[in-house]
C-alpha cells in the first residue's frame, strides 16, 4: 500500500524548496529581461531573468522608489513599440502588486493603438513571486501564500507524473460521469479507498485528463480517457 503514497519527506522537500522563493524588495530592484510587456501583452503570467548585460529585446526595470518601467528596444520607427510604466509594491516577501499608470506607443504603424491606451491603464493585481534558478515567474495570486505554494507543488507533481505516466499500471473502469468527482468515484477501489480524497488539481494531457487526489499528506493520480469514457487509478508497477 505504501507504494501508492508520496512520502511525507517528499512533500517536506517541495515545501522547503518553495519556501526558498522568498523575495525582498532589494531582490526585485533592477533591470530584467522579459518576454512580455507588463500590462500590455495578454499573458497569464510573466517570466523575468535578471539582465546581466545590455541587449536588444524587452525588459522591465523596478526602481527603489516603487515605480517600474517596461518596454522594448526601438530598432526601426516603421514598427510600433510599446512602453508601460507604473507602480509596484511588495506584499510580504512573496507577493508583488502591480499597477500600470501609463502606456506609450512609439512608431509610424501604431495607428489606432494610441487612442486605445486607456484600455491598458489598470490595476494588474497581486502576483506570486516564484523562483526557478535564474528565472522569476510572476503568477497571478489571491495573496494567499499557502495556496500559492500548494498550487506550485501540485503543478510540479502533475508535470512529473506526465513524464512517467507510461510506467504505471491501469485498471480501466467504465464511467458515465460528467463532473470530475463523479468520474473519480468510478475508479476501482478494492486496493485503495478513495472515499475521503479530494481533487486538488487537474490537467488535460494528450493521454487523458489527470486528477491529483489528496487526503492529508497522501496523494493519488487518476487518469480519465474522455474518448472511451474510462477511468483508472495509476498503479505503480
XYZ file of C-alpha atoms in Angstrom:
237
model
C 0.000 0.000 0.000
C 2.893 2.375 0.750
C 3.779 2.311 -2.931
C 0.723 4.428 -3.581
C 1.729 7.188 -1.226
C 4.036 10.095 -1.792
C 6.088 10.119 1.373
C 5.923 12.982 3.843
C 9.592 13.715 3.277
C 8.886 14.344 -0.416
C 6.210 16.860 0.472
C 8.564 18.427 3.017
C 11.261 18.688 0.364
C 8.927 20.504 -2.012
C 7.665 22.758 0.777
C 11.178 23.733 1.754
C 12.123 24.221 -1.877
C 9.183 26.535 -2.445
C 9.906 28.444 0.743
C 13.297 29.434 -0.649
C 11.476 31.648 -3.163
C 11.013 34.423 -0.546
C 11.874 37.761 -2.116
C 12.725 41.132 -0.593
C 12.284 44.462 -2.374
C 16.041 44.711 -2.843
C 15.907 41.463 -4.841
C 13.360 42.759 -7.333
C 15.062 46.140 -7.878
C 16.988 46.329 -11.145
C 16.578 45.520 -14.817
C 15.124 42.226 -16.015
C 14.677 40.592 -19.386
C 11.041 39.706 -20.112
C 9.166 38.054 -22.974
C 6.089 40.229 -22.489
C 5.323 43.905 -21.990
C 3.881 44.135 -18.471
C 0.225 45.096 -18.650
C 0.084 45.114 -22.445
C 0.762 41.556 -23.565
C -2.121 39.166 -22.976
C -0.033 36.894 -20.760
C -1.284 34.617 -17.986
C 1.973 35.106 -16.096
C 5.260 36.928 -16.600
C 8.768 35.460 -16.702
C 11.778 37.556 -15.725
C 15.531 36.965 -15.891
C 17.942 39.458 -14.311
C 19.707 41.321 -17.102
C 23.478 40.939 -16.842
C 24.350 42.996 -19.905
C 22.590 45.393 -22.250
C 20.907 43.628 -25.129
C 18.090 44.209 -27.598
C 14.672 42.981 -26.633
C 12.024 43.547 -23.984
C 12.866 44.452 -20.416
C 11.394 45.783 -17.187
C 13.115 47.920 -14.563
C 11.977 48.037 -10.946
C 13.147 51.158 -9.099
C 13.756 51.650 -5.382
C 11.026 54.312 -5.212
C 8.314 51.753 -6.026
C 7.967 52.558 -9.725
C 8.601 50.369 -12.748
C 9.030 50.862 -16.487
C 8.754 48.231 -19.188
C 9.463 48.411 -22.899
C 11.397 47.129 -25.860
C 14.406 48.225 -27.845
C 13.446 50.539 -30.703
C 15.112 49.492 -33.938
C 13.011 50.988 -36.717
C 10.306 53.648 -36.385
C 8.298 51.998 -39.157
C 7.316 49.450 -36.462
C 5.264 50.078 -33.325
C 6.921 49.931 -29.913
C 5.052 49.769 -26.619
C 6.164 51.104 -23.240
C 4.326 50.754 -19.937
C 5.100 52.226 -16.545
C 3.515 52.375 -13.140
C 3.957 51.437 -9.515
C 4.652 48.228 -7.643
C 4.521 47.202 -4.005
C 5.888 44.174 -2.202
C 3.359 42.316 -0.045
C 5.481 40.438 2.430
C 8.393 38.700 0.731
C 6.439 36.550 -1.688
C 3.904 38.760 -3.481
C 4.061 41.745 -5.801
C 1.250 44.196 -6.563
C 1.467 45.871 -9.991
C -0.437 48.901 -11.285
C 0.026 50.235 -14.842
C -0.362 54.025 -14.824
C 0.884 54.969 -18.274
C 1.223 53.418 -21.747
C 3.135 54.903 -24.669
C 3.123 53.826 -28.302
C 6.037 54.929 -30.479
C 6.302 54.315 -34.216
C 4.660 55.005 -37.532
C 2.474 51.881 -37.534
C 0.864 52.255 -34.109
C -2.289 53.764 -35.621
C -5.405 53.258 -33.502
C -3.415 51.750 -30.639
C -2.616 55.260 -29.430
C -6.307 56.027 -28.997
C -6.826 52.820 -27.027
C -4.089 53.421 -24.438
C -6.609 53.858 -21.611
C -7.557 50.192 -22.045
C -4.155 49.206 -20.652
C -4.017 51.555 -17.657
C -5.211 49.326 -14.853
C -4.506 47.522 -11.609
C -2.986 44.183 -12.630
C -3.485 42.752 -9.142
C -1.238 40.608 -6.988
C 1.369 38.148 -8.286
C 3.122 35.305 -6.501
C 6.907 35.523 -6.917
C 8.259 32.072 -7.740
C 11.952 31.418 -8.393
C 13.254 28.690 -10.705
C 17.011 29.072 -10.746
C 17.765 32.363 -12.510
C 14.162 32.643 -13.677
C 11.494 34.507 -11.701
C 7.856 33.802 -12.520
C 5.136 36.286 -11.598
C 1.978 34.184 -11.225
C -1.496 35.699 -10.638
C -2.448 35.212 -7.000
C -5.170 35.850 -4.453
C -2.430 36.764 -2.000
C -2.718 33.515 -0.032
C 0.860 32.271 0.282
C -0.013 28.702 1.285
C -2.465 28.406 -1.609
C 0.246 29.630 -3.988
C 2.763 27.119 -2.654
C 0.223 24.313 -2.897
C -0.591 25.316 -6.475
C 3.073 25.166 -7.476
C 3.546 21.844 -5.678
C 0.564 20.300 -7.481
C 1.757 21.658 -10.825
C 5.193 20.110 -10.316
C 3.676 16.804 -9.232
C 1.480 16.527 -12.334
C 4.337 17.622 -14.597
C 6.474 14.875 -13.045
C 3.695 12.309 -13.460
C 3.298 13.214 -17.135
C 6.941 12.381 -17.823
C 6.499 8.845 -16.476
C 2.791 8.020 -16.837
C 3.607 5.045 -19.073
C 5.474 3.396 -16.209
C 2.224 2.951 -14.251
C -0.341 0.161 -14.456
C -4.010 0.911 -15.111
C -7.241 -0.982 -14.452
C -9.838 0.794 -16.559
C -13.435 1.166 -15.419
C -16.377 2.475 -17.420
C -17.839 5.774 -16.260
C -20.813 7.892 -17.241
C -19.696 10.723 -15.006
C -19.571 14.250 -16.351
C -18.067 16.032 -13.372
C -14.585 15.204 -12.014
C -15.980 13.973 -8.687
C -18.386 11.617 -10.478
C -15.628 10.290 -12.725
C -13.213 9.608 -9.872
C -15.897 7.714 -7.929
C -15.955 5.081 -10.669
C -12.318 4.098 -10.087
C -11.639 0.552 -8.909
C -11.347 0.657 -5.128
C -10.517 -2.850 -3.993
C -6.954 -1.778 -3.178
C -7.449 1.874 -2.343
C -10.303 3.691 -0.647
C -10.843 6.993 -2.461
C -13.911 7.964 -0.439
C -12.183 10.642 1.614
C -9.866 12.006 -1.033
C -10.386 15.447 -2.559
C -9.423 16.513 -6.084
C -6.901 19.291 -5.547
C -5.612 19.750 -9.092
C -6.268 18.579 -12.631
C -4.647 18.872 -16.020
C -5.520 17.888 -19.573
C -2.804 15.914 -21.341
C -2.604 14.133 -24.689
C -3.121 10.773 -22.980
C -6.143 11.925 -20.953
C -7.343 14.120 -18.112
C -5.263 13.706 -14.967
C -6.677 14.324 -11.491
C -4.498 14.713 -8.415
C -6.222 13.450 -5.265
C -5.167 14.319 -1.732
C -6.053 13.244 1.779
C -3.783 14.836 4.397
C -0.275 14.074 3.047
C -1.285 11.169 0.797
C -1.725 11.558 -2.959
C -3.069 9.536 -5.892
C -3.188 10.102 -9.632
C -6.329 9.263 -11.589
C -6.427 9.260 -15.406
C -9.644 9.728 -17.390
C -9.989 8.799 -21.071
C -12.802 11.060 -22.259
C -12.994 9.414 -25.702
C -13.676 5.921 -24.357
C -15.348 7.126 -21.129
C -12.975 5.087 -18.987
C -11.146 5.964 -15.792
C -8.356 4.362 -13.799
C -6.193 4.888 -10.792
C -2.497 4.973 -11.707
C -0.915 1.938 -10.022
C 2.882 1.983 -9.644
C 4.454 -1.120 -11.196
